[in-house]
Coordinates of C-alpha atoms in Angstrom, one line a residue:
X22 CA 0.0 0.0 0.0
X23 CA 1.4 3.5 -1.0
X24 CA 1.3 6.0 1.8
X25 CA -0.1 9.5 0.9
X26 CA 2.2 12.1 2.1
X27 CA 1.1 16.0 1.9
X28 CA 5.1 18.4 2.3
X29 CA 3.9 21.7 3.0
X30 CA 6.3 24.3 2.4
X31 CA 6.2 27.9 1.2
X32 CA 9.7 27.1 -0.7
X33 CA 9.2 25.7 -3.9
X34 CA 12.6 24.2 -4.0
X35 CA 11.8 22.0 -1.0
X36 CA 8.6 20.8 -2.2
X37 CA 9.7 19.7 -5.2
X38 CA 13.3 18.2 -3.8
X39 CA 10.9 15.8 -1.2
X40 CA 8.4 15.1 -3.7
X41 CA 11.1 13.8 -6.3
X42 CA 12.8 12.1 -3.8
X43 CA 9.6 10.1 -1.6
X44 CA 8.1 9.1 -4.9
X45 CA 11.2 7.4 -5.5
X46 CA 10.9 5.9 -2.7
X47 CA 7.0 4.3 -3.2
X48 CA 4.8 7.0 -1.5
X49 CA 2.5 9.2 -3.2
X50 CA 3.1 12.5 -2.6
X51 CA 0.9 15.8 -2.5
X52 CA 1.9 19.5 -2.1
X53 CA 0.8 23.0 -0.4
X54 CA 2.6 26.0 0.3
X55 CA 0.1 27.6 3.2
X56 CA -2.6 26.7 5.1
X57 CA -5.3 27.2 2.6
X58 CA -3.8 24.6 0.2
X59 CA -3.3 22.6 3.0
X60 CA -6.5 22.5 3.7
X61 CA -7.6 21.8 0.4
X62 CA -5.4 18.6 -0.4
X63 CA -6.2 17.2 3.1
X64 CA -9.9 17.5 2.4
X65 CA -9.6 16.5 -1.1
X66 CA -8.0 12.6 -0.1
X67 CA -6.8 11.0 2.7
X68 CA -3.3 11.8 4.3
X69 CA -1.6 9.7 6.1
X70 CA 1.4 12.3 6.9
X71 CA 2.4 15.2 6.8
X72 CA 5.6 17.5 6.4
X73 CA 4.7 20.4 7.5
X74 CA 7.4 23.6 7.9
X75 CA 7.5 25.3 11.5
X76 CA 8.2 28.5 10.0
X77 CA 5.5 28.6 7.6
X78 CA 3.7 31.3 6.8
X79 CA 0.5 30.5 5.7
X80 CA -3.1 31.4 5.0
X81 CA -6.2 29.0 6.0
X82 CA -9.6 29.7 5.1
X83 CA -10.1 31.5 8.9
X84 CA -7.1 33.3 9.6
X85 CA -3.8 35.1 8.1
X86 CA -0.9 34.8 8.9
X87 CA -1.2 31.5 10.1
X88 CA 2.3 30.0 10.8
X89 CA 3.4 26.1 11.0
X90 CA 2.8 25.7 14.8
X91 CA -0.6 26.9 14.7
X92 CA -1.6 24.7 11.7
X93 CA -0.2 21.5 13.9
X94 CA -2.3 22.8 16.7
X95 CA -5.4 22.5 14.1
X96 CA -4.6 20.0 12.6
X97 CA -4.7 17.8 15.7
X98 CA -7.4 19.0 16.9
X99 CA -9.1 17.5 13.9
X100 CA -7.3 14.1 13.1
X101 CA -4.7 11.4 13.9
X102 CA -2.7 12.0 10.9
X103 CA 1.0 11.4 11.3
X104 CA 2.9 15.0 11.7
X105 CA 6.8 15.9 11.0
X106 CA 7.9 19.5 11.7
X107 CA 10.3 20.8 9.7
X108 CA 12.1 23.9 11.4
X109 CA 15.4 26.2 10.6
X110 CA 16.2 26.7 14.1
X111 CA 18.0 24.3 16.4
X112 CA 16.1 25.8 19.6
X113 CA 15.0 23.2 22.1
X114 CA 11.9 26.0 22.6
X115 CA 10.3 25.2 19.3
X116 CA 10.4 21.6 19.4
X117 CA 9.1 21.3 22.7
X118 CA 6.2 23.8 21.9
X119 CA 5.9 21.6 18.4
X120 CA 5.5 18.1 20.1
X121 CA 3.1 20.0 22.8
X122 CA 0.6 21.2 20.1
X123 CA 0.2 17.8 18.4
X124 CA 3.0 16.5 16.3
X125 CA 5.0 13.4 16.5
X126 CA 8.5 13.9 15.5
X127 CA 10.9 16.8 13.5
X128 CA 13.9 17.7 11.8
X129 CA 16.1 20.7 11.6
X130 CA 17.0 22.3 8.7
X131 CA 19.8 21.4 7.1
X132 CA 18.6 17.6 7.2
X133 CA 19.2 14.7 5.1
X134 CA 16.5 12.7 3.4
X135 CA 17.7 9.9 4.3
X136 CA 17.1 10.8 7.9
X137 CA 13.4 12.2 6.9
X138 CA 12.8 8.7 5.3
X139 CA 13.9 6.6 8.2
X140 CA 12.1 9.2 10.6
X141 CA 8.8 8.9 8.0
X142 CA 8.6 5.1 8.1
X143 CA 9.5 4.8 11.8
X144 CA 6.1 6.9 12.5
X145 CA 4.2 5.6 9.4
X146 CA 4.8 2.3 11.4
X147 CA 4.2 3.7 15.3
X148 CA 1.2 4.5 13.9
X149 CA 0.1 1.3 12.7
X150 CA 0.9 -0.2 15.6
X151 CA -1.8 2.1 17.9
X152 CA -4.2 1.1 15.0
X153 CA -3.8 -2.4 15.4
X154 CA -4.0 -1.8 19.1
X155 CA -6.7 0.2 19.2
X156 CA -8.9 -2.6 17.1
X157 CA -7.6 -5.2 19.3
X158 CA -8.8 -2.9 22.3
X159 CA -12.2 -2.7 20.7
X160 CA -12.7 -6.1 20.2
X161 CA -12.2 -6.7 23.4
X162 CA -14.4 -4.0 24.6
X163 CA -17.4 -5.6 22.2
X164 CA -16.7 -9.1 24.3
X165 CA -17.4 -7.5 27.5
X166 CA -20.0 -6.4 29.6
X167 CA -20.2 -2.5 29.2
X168 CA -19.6 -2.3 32.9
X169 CA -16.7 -4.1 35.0
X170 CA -16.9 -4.3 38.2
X171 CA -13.6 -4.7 40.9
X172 CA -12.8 -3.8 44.3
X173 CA -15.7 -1.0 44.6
X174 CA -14.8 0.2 41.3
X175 CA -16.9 0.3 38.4
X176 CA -15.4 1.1 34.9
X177 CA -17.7 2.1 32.3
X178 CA -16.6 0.5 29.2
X179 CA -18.4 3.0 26.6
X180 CA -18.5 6.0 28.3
X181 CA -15.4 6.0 29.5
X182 CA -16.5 6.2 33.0
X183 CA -14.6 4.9 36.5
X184 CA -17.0 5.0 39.4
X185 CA -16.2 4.5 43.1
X186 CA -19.6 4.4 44.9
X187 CA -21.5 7.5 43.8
X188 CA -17.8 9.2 42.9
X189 CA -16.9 9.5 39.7
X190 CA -13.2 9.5 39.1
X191 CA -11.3 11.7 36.1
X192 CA -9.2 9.2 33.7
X193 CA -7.2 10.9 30.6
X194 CA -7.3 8.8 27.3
X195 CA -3.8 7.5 28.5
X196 CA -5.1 6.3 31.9
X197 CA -8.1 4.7 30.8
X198 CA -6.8 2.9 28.3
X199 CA -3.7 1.0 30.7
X200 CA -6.9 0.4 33.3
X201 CA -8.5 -1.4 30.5
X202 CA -5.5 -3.3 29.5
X203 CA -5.3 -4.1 33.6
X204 CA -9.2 -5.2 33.8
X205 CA -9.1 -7.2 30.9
X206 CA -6.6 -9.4 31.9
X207 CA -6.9 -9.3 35.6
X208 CA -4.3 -11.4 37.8
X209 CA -1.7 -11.6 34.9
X210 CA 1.6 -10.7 34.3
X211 CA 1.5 -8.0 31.9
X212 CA 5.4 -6.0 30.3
X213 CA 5.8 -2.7 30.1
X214 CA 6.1 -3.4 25.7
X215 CA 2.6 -5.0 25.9
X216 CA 1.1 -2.5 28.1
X217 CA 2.5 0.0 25.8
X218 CA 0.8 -1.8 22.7
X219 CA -2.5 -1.5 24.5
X220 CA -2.1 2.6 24.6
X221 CA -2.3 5.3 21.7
X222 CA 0.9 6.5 22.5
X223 CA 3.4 7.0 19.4
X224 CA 5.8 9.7 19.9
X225 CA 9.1 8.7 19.5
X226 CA 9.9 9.3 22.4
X227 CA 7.5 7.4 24.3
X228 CA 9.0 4.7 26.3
X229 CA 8.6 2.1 29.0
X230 CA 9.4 4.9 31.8
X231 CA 5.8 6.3 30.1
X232 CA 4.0 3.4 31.2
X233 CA 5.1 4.0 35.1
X234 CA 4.2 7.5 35.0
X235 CA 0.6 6.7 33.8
X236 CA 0.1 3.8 35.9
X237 CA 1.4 6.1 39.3
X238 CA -1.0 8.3 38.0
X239 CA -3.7 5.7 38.4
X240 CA -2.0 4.6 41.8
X241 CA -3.1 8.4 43.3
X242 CA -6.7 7.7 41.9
X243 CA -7.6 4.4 43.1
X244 CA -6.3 1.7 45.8
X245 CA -2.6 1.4 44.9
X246 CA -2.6 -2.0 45.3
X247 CA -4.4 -3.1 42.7
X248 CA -1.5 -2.9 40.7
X249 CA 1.3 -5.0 41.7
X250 CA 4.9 -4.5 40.8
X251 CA 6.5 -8.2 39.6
X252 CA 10.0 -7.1 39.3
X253 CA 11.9 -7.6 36.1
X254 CA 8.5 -8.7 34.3
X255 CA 6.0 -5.7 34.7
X256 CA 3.0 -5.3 36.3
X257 CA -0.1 -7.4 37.9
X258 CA -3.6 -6.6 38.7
X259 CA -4.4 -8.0 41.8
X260 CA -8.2 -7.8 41.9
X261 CA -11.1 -9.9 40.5
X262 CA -13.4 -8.6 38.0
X263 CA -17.1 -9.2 36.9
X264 CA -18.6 -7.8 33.3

């Protein structure tokens, strides 16, 4: 399957440079040079990525002026599609404020497109594997009762709902989704890797050390020992669940 990739750049030279050289490489590729062409191909077919320069200085159909950073912000807000910042500067600042509004990964101008392939595929696949995750998660979800019940806790399947008596407890994407993982496979063994398969997490950076901060996280919001620390092997959850 050919990947559709959409380089957006207000320097011609660019576009055509990664166009030439990721249709070499297999992938179909589309181009914009501001927000409002953006907009256009991404509405027009679907994207799978996109390159998208920091310092871009863009128009969309709603604002002017709109630069690179702002259009990442949009455009997660209104899809999952794979994101790669392109920026001149080599400031920590950007990149930070980048990965924070939405995208996955970047590279710094000068770069070589070598390293823009490798870093294309690595995500192209990271995302795949939160697909395939994320139907394996929903098949589950279908087998189940809507509601689980363990240890005075009920977890709301659908809704995306955890209940303690009449309380209803707060769970980000990220938390609800490692409490599912836990409560549908209660009283086994489960790694860090597959608990990180279970999660939509696919920034590059993501890790196993993610996977203990989410899961103290859910230590402060229910009875911290449900979930049991097997050393060397990764977690247990130590109740029993009905649904």
């Amino acid at each position: 399957m050919a990947y559709n990739v959409l380089v957006v750049d207000d320097e011609s030279v660019i576009r055509a440079r990664l166009k030439g050289y990721f249709e070499k490489e297999g992938y179909r590729v589309h181009q914009a040079q501001n927000g409002e062409q953006m907009w256009d191909e991404f509405n027009r077919q679907h994207i799978d990525l996109v390159i998208l320069d920091i310092n871009l200085q863009g128009i969309n159909s709603m604002t002017s002026g709109v630069d690179g950073l702002s259009l990442t912000r949009e455009l997660r807000s209104r899809s999952d599609v794979g994101i790669i910042l392109v920026t001149g500067r080599d400031e920590a600042i950007d990149k930070i404020i980048g990965l924070e509004m939405g995208a996955d990964d970047y590279v710094t101008k000068p770069f070589e497109l070598r390293e823009l392939l490798v870093r294309v595929k690595n995500l192209l696949w990271r995302i795949s594997l939160v697909r395939k995750a994320e139907k394996e998660m929903i098949e589950q979800l279908e087998q189940k009762d809507d509601v689980i019940i363990f240890d005075g806790y009920a977890l709301e399947l659908n809704s995306r709902k955890l209940l303690h008596g009449e309380n209803l407890i707060k769970l980000t994407k990220a938390e609800f989704e490692l409490l599912a993982a836990f409560v549908l496979h209660p009283q086994q063994v489960l790694s860090r890797e597959r608990l990180m398969q279970q999660t939509s997490h696919r920034n590059q950076d993501v890790n196993d050390r993610t996977i203990d901060v989410i899961l103290r996280r859910l230590r402060n919001k229910l009875n911290p020992e449900l979930f049991v620390t097997v050393h060397g092997e990764g977690y247990l959850f130590s109740a029993k669940v009905e649904g």
